[in-house]
One Martini backbone bead per residue (centre of mass of N, CA, C, O) as a GRO file, in nm:
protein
  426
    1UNK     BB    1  13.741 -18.955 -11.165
    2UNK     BB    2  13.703 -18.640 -11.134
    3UNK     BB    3  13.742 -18.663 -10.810
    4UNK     BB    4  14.034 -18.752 -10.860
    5UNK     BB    5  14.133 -18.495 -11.008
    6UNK     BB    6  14.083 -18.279 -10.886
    7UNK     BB    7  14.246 -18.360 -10.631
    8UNK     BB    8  14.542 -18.364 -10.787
    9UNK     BB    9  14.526 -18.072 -10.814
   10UNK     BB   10  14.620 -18.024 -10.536
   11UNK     BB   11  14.792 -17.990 -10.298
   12UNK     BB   12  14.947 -18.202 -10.049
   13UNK     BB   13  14.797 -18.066  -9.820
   14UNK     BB   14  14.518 -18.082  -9.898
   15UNK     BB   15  14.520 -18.402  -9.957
   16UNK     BB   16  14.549 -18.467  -9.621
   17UNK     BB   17  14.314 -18.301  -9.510
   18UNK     BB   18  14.109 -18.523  -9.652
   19UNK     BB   19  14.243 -18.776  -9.517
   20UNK     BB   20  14.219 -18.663  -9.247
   21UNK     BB   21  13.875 -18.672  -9.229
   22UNK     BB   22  13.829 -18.957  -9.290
   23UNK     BB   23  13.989 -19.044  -9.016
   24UNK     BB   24  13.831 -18.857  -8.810
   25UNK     BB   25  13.513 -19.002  -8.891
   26UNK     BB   26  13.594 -19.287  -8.850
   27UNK     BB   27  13.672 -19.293  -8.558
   28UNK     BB   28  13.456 -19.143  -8.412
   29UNK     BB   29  13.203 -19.325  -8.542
   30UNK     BB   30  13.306 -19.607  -8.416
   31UNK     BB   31  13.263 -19.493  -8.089
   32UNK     BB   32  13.035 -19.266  -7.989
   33UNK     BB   33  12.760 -19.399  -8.073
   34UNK     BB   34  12.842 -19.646  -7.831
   35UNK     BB   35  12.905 -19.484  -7.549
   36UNK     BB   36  12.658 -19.500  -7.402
   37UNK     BB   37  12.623 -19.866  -7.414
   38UNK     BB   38  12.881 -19.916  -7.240
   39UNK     BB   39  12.819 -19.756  -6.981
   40UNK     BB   40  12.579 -19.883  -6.897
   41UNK     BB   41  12.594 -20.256  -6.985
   42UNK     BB   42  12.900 -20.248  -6.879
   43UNK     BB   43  12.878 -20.062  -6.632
   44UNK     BB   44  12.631 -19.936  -6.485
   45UNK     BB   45  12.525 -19.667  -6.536
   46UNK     BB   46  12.335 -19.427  -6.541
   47UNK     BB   47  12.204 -19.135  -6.695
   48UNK     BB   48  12.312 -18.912  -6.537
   49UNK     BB   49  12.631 -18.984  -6.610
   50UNK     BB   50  12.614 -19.044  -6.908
   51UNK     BB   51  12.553 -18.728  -6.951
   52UNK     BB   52  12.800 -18.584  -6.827
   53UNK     BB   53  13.024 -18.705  -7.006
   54UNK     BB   54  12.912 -18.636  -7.242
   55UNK     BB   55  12.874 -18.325  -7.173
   56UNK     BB   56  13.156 -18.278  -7.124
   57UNK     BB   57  13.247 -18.338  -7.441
   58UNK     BB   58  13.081 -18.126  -7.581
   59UNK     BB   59  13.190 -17.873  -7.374
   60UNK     BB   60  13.469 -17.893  -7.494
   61UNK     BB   61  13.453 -17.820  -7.758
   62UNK     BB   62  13.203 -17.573  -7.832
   63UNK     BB   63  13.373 -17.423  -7.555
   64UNK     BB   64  13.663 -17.409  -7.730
   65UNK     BB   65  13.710 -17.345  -8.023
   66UNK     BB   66  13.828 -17.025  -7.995
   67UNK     BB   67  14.117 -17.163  -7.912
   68UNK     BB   68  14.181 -17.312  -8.171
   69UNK     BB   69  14.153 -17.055  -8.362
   70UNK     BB   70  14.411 -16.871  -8.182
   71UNK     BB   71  14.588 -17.069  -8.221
   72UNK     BB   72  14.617 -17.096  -8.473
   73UNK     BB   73  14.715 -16.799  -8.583
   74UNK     BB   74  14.942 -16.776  -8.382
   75UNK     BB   75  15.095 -17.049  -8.446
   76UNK     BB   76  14.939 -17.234  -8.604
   77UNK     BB   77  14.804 -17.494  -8.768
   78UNK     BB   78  14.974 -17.749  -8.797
   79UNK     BB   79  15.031 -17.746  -8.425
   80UNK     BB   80  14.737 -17.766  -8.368
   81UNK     BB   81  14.623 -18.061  -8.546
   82UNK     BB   82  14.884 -18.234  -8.381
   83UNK     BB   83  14.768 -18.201  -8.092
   84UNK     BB   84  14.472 -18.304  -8.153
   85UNK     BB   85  14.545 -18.570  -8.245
   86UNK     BB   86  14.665 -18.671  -7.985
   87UNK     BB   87  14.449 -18.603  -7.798
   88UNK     BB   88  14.250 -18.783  -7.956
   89UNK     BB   89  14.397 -19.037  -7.855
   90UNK     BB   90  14.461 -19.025  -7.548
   91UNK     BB   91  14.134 -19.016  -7.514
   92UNK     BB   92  14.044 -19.287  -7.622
   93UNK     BB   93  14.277 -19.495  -7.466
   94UNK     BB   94  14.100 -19.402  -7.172
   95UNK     BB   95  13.815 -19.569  -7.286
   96UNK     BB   96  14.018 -19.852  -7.282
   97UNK     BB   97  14.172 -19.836  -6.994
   98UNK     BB   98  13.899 -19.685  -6.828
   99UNK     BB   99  13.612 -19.730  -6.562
  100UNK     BB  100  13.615 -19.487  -6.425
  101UNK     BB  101  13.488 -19.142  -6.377
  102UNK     BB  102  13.773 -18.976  -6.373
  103UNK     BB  103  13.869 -19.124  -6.647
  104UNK     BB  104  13.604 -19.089  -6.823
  105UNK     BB  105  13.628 -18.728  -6.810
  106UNK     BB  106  13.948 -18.740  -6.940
  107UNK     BB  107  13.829 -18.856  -7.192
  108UNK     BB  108  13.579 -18.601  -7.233
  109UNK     BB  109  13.794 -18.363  -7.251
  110UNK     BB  110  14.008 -18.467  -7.448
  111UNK     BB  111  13.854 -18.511  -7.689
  112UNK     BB  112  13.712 -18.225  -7.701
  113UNK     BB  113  13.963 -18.056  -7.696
  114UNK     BB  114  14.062 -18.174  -7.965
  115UNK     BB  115  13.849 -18.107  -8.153
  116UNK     BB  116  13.882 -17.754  -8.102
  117UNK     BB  117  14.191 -17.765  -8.210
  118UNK     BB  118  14.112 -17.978  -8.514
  119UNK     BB  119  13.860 -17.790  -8.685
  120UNK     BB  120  13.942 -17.477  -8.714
  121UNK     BB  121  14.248 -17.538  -8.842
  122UNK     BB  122  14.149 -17.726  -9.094
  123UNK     BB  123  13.982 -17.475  -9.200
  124UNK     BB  124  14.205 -17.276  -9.220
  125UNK     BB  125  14.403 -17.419  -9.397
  126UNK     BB  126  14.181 -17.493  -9.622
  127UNK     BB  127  14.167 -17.173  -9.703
  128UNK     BB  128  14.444 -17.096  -9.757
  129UNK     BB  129  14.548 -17.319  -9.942
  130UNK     BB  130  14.314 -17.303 -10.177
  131UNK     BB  131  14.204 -17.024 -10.193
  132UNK     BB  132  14.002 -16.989 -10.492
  133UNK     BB  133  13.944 -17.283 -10.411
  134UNK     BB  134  13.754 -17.343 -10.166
  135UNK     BB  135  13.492 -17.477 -10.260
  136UNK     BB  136  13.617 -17.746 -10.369
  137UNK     BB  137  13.727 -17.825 -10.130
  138UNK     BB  138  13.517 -17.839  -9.967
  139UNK     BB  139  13.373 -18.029 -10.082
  140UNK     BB  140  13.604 -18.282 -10.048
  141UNK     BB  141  13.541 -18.262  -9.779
  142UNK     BB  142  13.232 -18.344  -9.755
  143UNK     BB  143  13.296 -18.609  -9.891
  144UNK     BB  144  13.487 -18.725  -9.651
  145UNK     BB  145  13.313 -18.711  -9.418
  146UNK     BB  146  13.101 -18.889  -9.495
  147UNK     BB  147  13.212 -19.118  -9.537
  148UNK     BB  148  13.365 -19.151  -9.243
  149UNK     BB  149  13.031 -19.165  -9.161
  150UNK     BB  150  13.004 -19.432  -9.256
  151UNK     BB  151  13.259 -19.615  -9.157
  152UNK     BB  152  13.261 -19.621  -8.890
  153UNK     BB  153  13.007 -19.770  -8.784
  154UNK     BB  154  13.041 -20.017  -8.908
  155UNK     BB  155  13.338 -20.103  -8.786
  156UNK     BB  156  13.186 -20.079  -8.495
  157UNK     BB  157  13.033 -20.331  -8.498
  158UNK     BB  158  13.237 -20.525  -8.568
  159UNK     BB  159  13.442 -20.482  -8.329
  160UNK     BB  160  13.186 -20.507  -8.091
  161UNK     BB  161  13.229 -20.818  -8.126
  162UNK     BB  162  13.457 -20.822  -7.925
  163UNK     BB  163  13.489 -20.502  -7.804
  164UNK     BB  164  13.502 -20.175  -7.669
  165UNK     BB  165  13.827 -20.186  -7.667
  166UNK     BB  166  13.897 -20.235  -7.944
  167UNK     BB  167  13.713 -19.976  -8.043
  168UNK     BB  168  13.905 -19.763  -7.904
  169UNK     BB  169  14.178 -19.837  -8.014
  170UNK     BB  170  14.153 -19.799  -8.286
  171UNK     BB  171  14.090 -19.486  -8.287
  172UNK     BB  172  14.342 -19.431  -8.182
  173UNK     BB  173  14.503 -19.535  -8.387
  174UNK     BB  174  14.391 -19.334  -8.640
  175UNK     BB  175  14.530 -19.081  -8.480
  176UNK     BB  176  14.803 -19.160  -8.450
  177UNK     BB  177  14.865 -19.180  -8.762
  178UNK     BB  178  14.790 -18.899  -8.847
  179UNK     BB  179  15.006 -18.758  -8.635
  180UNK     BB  180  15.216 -18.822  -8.778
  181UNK     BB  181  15.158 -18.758  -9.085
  182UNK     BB  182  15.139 -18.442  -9.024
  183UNK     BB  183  15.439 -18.406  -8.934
  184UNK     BB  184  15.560 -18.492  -9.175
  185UNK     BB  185  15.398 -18.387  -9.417
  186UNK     BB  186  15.312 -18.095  -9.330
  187UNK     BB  187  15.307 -17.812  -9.371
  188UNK     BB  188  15.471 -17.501  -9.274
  189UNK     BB  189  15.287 -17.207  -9.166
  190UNK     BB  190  15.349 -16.857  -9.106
  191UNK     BB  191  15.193 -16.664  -8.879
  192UNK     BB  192  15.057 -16.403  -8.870
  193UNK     BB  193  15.083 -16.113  -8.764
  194UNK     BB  194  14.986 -15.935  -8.464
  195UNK     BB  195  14.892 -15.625  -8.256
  196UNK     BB  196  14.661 -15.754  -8.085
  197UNK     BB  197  14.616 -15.959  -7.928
  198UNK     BB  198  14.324 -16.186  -7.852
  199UNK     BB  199  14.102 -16.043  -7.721
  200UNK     BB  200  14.111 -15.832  -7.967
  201UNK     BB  201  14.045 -16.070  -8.185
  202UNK     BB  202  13.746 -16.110  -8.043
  203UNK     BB  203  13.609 -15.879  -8.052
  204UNK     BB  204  13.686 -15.857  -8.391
  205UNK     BB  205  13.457 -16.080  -8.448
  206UNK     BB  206  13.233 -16.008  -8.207
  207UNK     BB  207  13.152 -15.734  -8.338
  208UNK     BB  208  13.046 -15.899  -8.587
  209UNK     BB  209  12.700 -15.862  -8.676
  210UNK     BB  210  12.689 -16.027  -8.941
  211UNK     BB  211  12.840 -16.249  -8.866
  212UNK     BB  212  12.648 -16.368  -8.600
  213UNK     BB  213  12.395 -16.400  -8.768
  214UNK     BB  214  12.527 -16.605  -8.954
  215UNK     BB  215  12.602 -16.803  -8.719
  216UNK     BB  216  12.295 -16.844  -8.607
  217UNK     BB  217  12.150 -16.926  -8.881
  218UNK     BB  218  12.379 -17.190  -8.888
  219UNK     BB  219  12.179 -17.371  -8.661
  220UNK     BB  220  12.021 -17.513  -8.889
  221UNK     BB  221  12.251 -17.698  -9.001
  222UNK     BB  222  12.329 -17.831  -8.762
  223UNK     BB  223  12.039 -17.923  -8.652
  224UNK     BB  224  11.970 -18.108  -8.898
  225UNK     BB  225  12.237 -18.270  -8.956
  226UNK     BB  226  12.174 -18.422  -8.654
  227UNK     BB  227  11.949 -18.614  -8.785
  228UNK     BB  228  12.119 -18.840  -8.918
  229UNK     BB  229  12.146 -18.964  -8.599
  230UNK     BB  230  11.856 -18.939  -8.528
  231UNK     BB  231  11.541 -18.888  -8.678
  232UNK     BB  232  11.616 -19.072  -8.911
  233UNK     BB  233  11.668 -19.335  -8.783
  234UNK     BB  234  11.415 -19.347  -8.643
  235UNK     BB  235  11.223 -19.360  -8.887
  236UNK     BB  236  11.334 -19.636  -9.002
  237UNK     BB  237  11.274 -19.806  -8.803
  238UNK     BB  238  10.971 -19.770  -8.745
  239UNK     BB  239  10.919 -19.876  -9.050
  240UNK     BB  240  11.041 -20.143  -9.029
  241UNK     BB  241  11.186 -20.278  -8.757
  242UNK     BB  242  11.480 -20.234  -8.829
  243UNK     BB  243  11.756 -20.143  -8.736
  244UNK     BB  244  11.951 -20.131  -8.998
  245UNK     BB  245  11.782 -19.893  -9.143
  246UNK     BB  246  12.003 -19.675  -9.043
  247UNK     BB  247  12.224 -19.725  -9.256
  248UNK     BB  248  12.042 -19.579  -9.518
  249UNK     BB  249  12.123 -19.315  -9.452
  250UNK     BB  250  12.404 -19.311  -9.524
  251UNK     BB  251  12.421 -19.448  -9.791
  252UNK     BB  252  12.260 -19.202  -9.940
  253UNK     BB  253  12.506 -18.972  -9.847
  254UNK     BB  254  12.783 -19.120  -9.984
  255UNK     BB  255  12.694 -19.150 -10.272
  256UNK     BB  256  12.618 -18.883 -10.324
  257UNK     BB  257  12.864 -18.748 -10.274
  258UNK     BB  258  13.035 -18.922 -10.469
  259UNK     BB  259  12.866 -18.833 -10.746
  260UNK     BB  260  12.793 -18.504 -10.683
  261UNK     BB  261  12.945 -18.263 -10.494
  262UNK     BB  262  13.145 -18.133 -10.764
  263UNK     BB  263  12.970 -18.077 -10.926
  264UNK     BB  264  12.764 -17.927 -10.777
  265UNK     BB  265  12.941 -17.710 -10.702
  266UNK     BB  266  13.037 -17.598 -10.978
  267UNK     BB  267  12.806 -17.499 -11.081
  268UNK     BB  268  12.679 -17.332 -10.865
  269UNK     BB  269  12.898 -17.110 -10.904
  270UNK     BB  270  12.848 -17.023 -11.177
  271UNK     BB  271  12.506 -16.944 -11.068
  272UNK     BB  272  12.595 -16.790 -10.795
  273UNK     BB  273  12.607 -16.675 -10.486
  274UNK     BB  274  12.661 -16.795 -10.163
  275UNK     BB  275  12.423 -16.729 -10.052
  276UNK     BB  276  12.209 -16.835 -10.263
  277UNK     BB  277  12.305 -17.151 -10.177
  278UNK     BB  278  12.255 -17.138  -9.891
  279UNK     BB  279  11.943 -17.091  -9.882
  280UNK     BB  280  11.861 -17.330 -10.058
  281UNK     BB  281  11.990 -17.546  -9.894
  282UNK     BB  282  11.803 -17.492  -9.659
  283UNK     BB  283  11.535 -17.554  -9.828
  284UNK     BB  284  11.606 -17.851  -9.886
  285UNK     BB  285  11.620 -17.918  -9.548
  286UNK     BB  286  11.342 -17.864  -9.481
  287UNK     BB  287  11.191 -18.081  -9.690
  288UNK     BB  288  11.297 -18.331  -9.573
  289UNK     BB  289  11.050 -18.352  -9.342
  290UNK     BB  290  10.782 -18.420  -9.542
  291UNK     BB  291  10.770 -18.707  -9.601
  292UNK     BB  292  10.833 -18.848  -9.323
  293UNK     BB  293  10.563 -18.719  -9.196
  294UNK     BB  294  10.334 -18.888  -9.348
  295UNK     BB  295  10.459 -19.160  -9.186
  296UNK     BB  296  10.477 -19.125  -8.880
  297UNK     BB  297  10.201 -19.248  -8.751
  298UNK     BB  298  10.246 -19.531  -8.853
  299UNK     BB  299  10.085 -19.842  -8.708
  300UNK     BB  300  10.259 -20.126  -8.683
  301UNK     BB  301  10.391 -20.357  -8.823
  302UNK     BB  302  10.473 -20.439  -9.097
  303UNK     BB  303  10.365 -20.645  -9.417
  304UNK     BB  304  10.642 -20.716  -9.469
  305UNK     BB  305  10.850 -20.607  -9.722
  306UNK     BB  306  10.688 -20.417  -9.889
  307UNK     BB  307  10.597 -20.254  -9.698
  308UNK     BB  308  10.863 -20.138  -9.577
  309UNK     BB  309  10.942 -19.986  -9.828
  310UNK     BB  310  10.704 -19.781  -9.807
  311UNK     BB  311  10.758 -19.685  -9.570
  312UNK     BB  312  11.109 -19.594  -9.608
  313UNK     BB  313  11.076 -19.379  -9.851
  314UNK     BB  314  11.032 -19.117  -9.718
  315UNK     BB  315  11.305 -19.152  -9.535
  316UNK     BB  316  11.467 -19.146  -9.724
  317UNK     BB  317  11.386 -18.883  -9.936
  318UNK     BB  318  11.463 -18.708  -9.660
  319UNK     BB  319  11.792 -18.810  -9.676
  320UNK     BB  320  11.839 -18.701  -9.986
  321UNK     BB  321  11.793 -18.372  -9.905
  322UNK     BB  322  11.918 -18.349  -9.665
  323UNK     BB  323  12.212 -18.375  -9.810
  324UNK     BB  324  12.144 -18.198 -10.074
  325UNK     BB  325  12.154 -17.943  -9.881
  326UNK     BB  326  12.443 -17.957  -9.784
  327UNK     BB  327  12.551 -18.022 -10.081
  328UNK     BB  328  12.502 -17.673 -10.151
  329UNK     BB  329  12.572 -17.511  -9.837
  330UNK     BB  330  12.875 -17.585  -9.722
  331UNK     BB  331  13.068 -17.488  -9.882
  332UNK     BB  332  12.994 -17.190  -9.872
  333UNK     BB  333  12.978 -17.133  -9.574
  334UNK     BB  334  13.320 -17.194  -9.572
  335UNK     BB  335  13.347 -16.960  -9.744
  336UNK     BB  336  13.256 -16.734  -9.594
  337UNK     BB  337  13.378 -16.710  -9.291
  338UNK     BB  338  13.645 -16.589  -9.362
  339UNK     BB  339  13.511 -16.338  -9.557
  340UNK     BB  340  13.462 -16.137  -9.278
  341UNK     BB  341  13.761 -16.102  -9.244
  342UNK     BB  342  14.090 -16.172  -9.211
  343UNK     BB  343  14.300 -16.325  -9.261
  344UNK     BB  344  14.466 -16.357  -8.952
  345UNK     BB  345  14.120 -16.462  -8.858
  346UNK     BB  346  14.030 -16.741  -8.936
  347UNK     BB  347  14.028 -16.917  -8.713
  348UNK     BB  348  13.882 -16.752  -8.516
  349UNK     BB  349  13.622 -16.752  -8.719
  350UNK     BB  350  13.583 -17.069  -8.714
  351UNK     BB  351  13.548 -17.095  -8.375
  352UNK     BB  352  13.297 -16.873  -8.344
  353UNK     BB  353  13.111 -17.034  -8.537
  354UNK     BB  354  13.105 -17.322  -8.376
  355UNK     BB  355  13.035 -17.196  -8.096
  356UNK     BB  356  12.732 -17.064  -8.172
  357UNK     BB  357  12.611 -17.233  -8.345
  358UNK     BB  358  12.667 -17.513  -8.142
  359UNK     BB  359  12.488 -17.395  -7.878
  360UNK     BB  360  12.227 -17.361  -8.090
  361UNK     BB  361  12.195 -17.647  -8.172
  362UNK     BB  362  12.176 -17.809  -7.898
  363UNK     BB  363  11.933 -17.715  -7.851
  364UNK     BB  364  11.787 -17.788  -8.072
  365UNK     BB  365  11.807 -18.113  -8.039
  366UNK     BB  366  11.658 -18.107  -7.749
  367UNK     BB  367  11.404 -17.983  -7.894
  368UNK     BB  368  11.365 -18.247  -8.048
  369UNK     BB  369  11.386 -18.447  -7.824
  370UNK     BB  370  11.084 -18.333  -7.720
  371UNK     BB  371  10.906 -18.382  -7.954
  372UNK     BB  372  10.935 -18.668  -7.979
  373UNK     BB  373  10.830 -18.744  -7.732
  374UNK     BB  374  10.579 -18.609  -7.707
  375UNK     BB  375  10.478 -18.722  -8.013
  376UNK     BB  376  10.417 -18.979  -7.888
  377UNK     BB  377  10.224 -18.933  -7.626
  378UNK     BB  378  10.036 -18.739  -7.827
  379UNK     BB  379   9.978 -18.862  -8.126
  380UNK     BB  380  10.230 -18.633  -8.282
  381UNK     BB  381  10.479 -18.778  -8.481
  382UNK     BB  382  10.459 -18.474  -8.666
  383UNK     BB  383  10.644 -18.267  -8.479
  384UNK     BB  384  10.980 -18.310  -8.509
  385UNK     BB  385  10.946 -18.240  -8.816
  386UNK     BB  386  10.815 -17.980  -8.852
  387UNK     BB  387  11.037 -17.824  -8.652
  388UNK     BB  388  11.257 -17.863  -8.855
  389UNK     BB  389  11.133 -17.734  -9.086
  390UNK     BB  390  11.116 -17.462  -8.926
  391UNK     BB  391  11.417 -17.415  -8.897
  392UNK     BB  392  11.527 -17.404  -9.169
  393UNK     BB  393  11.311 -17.171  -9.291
  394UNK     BB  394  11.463 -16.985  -9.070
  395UNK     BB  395  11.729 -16.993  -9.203
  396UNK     BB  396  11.684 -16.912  -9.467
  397UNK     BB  397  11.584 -16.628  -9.422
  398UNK     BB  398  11.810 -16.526  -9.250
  399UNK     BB  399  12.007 -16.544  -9.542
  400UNK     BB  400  11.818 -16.361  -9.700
  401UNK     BB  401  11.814 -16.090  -9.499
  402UNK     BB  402  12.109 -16.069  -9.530
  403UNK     BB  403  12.167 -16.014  -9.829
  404UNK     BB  404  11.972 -15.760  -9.885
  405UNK     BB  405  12.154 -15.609  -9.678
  406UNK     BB  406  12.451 -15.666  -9.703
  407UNK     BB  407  12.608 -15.845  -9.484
  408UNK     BB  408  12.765 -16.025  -9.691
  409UNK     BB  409  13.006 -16.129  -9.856
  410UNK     BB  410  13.152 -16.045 -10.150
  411UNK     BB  411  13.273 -16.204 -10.396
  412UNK     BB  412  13.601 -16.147 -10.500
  413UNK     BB  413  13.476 -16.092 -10.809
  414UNK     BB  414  13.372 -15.792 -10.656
  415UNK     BB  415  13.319 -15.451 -10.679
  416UNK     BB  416  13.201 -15.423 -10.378
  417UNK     BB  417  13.303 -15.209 -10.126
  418UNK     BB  418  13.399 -15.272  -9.849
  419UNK     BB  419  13.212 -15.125  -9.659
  420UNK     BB  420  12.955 -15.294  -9.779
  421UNK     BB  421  13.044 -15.587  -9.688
  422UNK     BB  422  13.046 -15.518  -9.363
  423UNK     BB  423  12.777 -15.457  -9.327
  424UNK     BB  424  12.523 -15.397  -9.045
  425UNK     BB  425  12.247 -15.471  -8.967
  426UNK     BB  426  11.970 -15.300  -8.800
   0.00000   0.00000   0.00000
């Protein structure tokens, strides 16, 4: 009732975009989980073919994020949010009715393109719209968004139950909706003038050498939330032998999150600045993959259901540190990221975070994938989690050294002038 009252506190801009968000990653993870047993399994594709096609999706997104946030900034965020949401209609129901390789690279184009133009608009937009409540807003952001990372897979299991293509036309269905709604709903705000091109606005944001510390070091919390749906799930199943197992690593994250996540952040900004909450926050990401860690050796099928518990109990607990780590550090680091430059480079500045974390934490990943692969040929199981473990506390030391630096800015409600703000680590 809390989380529902908050909600209404907010103007309808606000409530929009979270629900926004809710149907963004119920559509997105009905599909895209599936997208590579369809390509393989129904068209017969080979592996190095589904890398490309995969591989093009995420290379349109990634690399392309700095283009939505600069089309923000100078167009509107509205008009950029409504771009996207459609383009990414036109991608899903070109996967659900196209099954050549150039149908379905145009199908992966157009997804992750508009992925990179309603991704950091969306949080410009609700940077702008909560003004002094932004952590509050990001924090029932991140309750929609996991929710939606719950309901996705779900309904996906169950529409692929009839085939793939009516849960690609579903997906598709999910955005087309939205894209009504946001034209009906959202308001239209005009977004600040320029004296400067693009190229200048990208100069002045990748110039900020705190900013991009900031952003390399935040692909620690990129790199380890993808494990929620890599090596955690892996990890459950071979506890347990049961693929089904994956599901309970989501559901320990979105009751978690619906039942603490608005009191947790709202605590947490009571008593310190977003920095330490953030670094804390990456210091219990690291710490979820040692409980995981201590049975991932463990050899043979379980004997029964008992044993199945108990093997899977540290691998849930790890699944809770990490979801609990996520909703420490999340809220703030989206409340910091707008607060490194002008309020009218937002856009610009959430495009440019998205691109650099993202193309760091893809490594990253790559990386987690060969250390799995690795510790399994060479029995040493608990490789890839420590490298989680190491990688995390490397994320939280880098936001402790920038904050001691004075690199970070500081609260709104900080008398600290803005020159020690902007300051750049030596």
């Amino acid at each position: 009732m809390r989380t529902w009252h908050e909600i209404r506190r907010f103007p309808p801009a606000v409530q929009l975009l979270l629900v926004n968000q809710l149907g963004v990653n119920t559509g997105f993870y009905l599909l895209v989980p599936y997208l590579a047993t369809h390509l393989t399994e129904n068209l017969g594709m080979s592996a190095a073919v589904v890398g490309v096609v995969l591989g093009v999706r995420n290379l349109s997104q990634q690399g392309l994020f700095v283009i939505g946030g600069s089309a923000s900034d100078r167009l509107g965020a509205r008009g950029v949010i409504i771009a996207g949401c459609a383009l990414r209609t036109a991608g899903f129901a070109l996967f659900a009715l196209g099954d050549g390789l150039g149908v379905l690279l145009g199908a992966s184009v157009l997804s992750g393109f508009a992925g990179a133009l309603f991704n950091p608009a969306v949080r410009a937009y609700l940077a702008r719209e909560a003004e002094d409540r932004r952590v509050e807003a990001f924090a029932l952001f991140n309750v929609f968004a996991t929710t939606g990372t719950l309901i996705g897979p779900l309904l996906g299991s169950v529409l692929l139950l009839v085939d793939f293509r009516t849960s690609a036309l579903t997906a598709a269905g999910i955005f087309a909706v939205l894209t009504v709604a946001q034209a009906l709903v959202l308001p239209a705000r005009k977004a600040e003038p320029s004296t400067g091109g693009v190229l200048a606005d990208w100069r002045e944001v990748l110039g900020n050498r705190a900013f991009l510390a900031f952003a390399l070091a935040m692909s620690g919390l990129f790199t380890l939330e993808s494990q929620l749906y890599l090596l955690l799930p892996d990890g459950a199943r071979h506890a347990t032998g049961w693929d089904g197992a994956a599901g309970l690593v989501f559901v320990v994250g979105a009751v978690t999150g619906l039942l603490f996540q608005l009191r947790l952040t709202r605590a947490l900004k009571q008593r310190g600045d977003r920095a330490r909450w953030t670094a804390v926050g990456l210091g219990l990401m690291a710490a979820a993959f040692l409980p995981p860690a201590l049975v991932a050796g463990a050899s043979g099928s379980p004997d029964g259901v008992a044993d199945a518990v108990l093997r899977v109990l540290p691998v849930l607990a790890g699944a809770l540190l990490l979801h609990l780590g996520v909703m420490v550090a999340q809220p703030f680091v989206m409340d910091l990221v707008p607060a490194f430059g002008r309020p009218g480079l937002t856009g610009t500045s959430f495009g440019v975070f998205y691109m650099v974390s993202g193309v760091v934490a893809a490594v990253g990943n790559a990386g987690v994938g060969w250390a799995m692969d690795t510790g399994r040929d060479g029995g040493a199981a608990w490789l890839p989690w420590a490298c989680c473990a190491l990688a995390g506390l490397a994320s939280a030391l880098g936001v402790v050294r920038l904050r001691r630096l004075g690199s970070l800015p500081a609260p709104p409600h900080s008398a600290v002038p803005t020159a020690v703000r902007g300051r750049t680590p030596a």
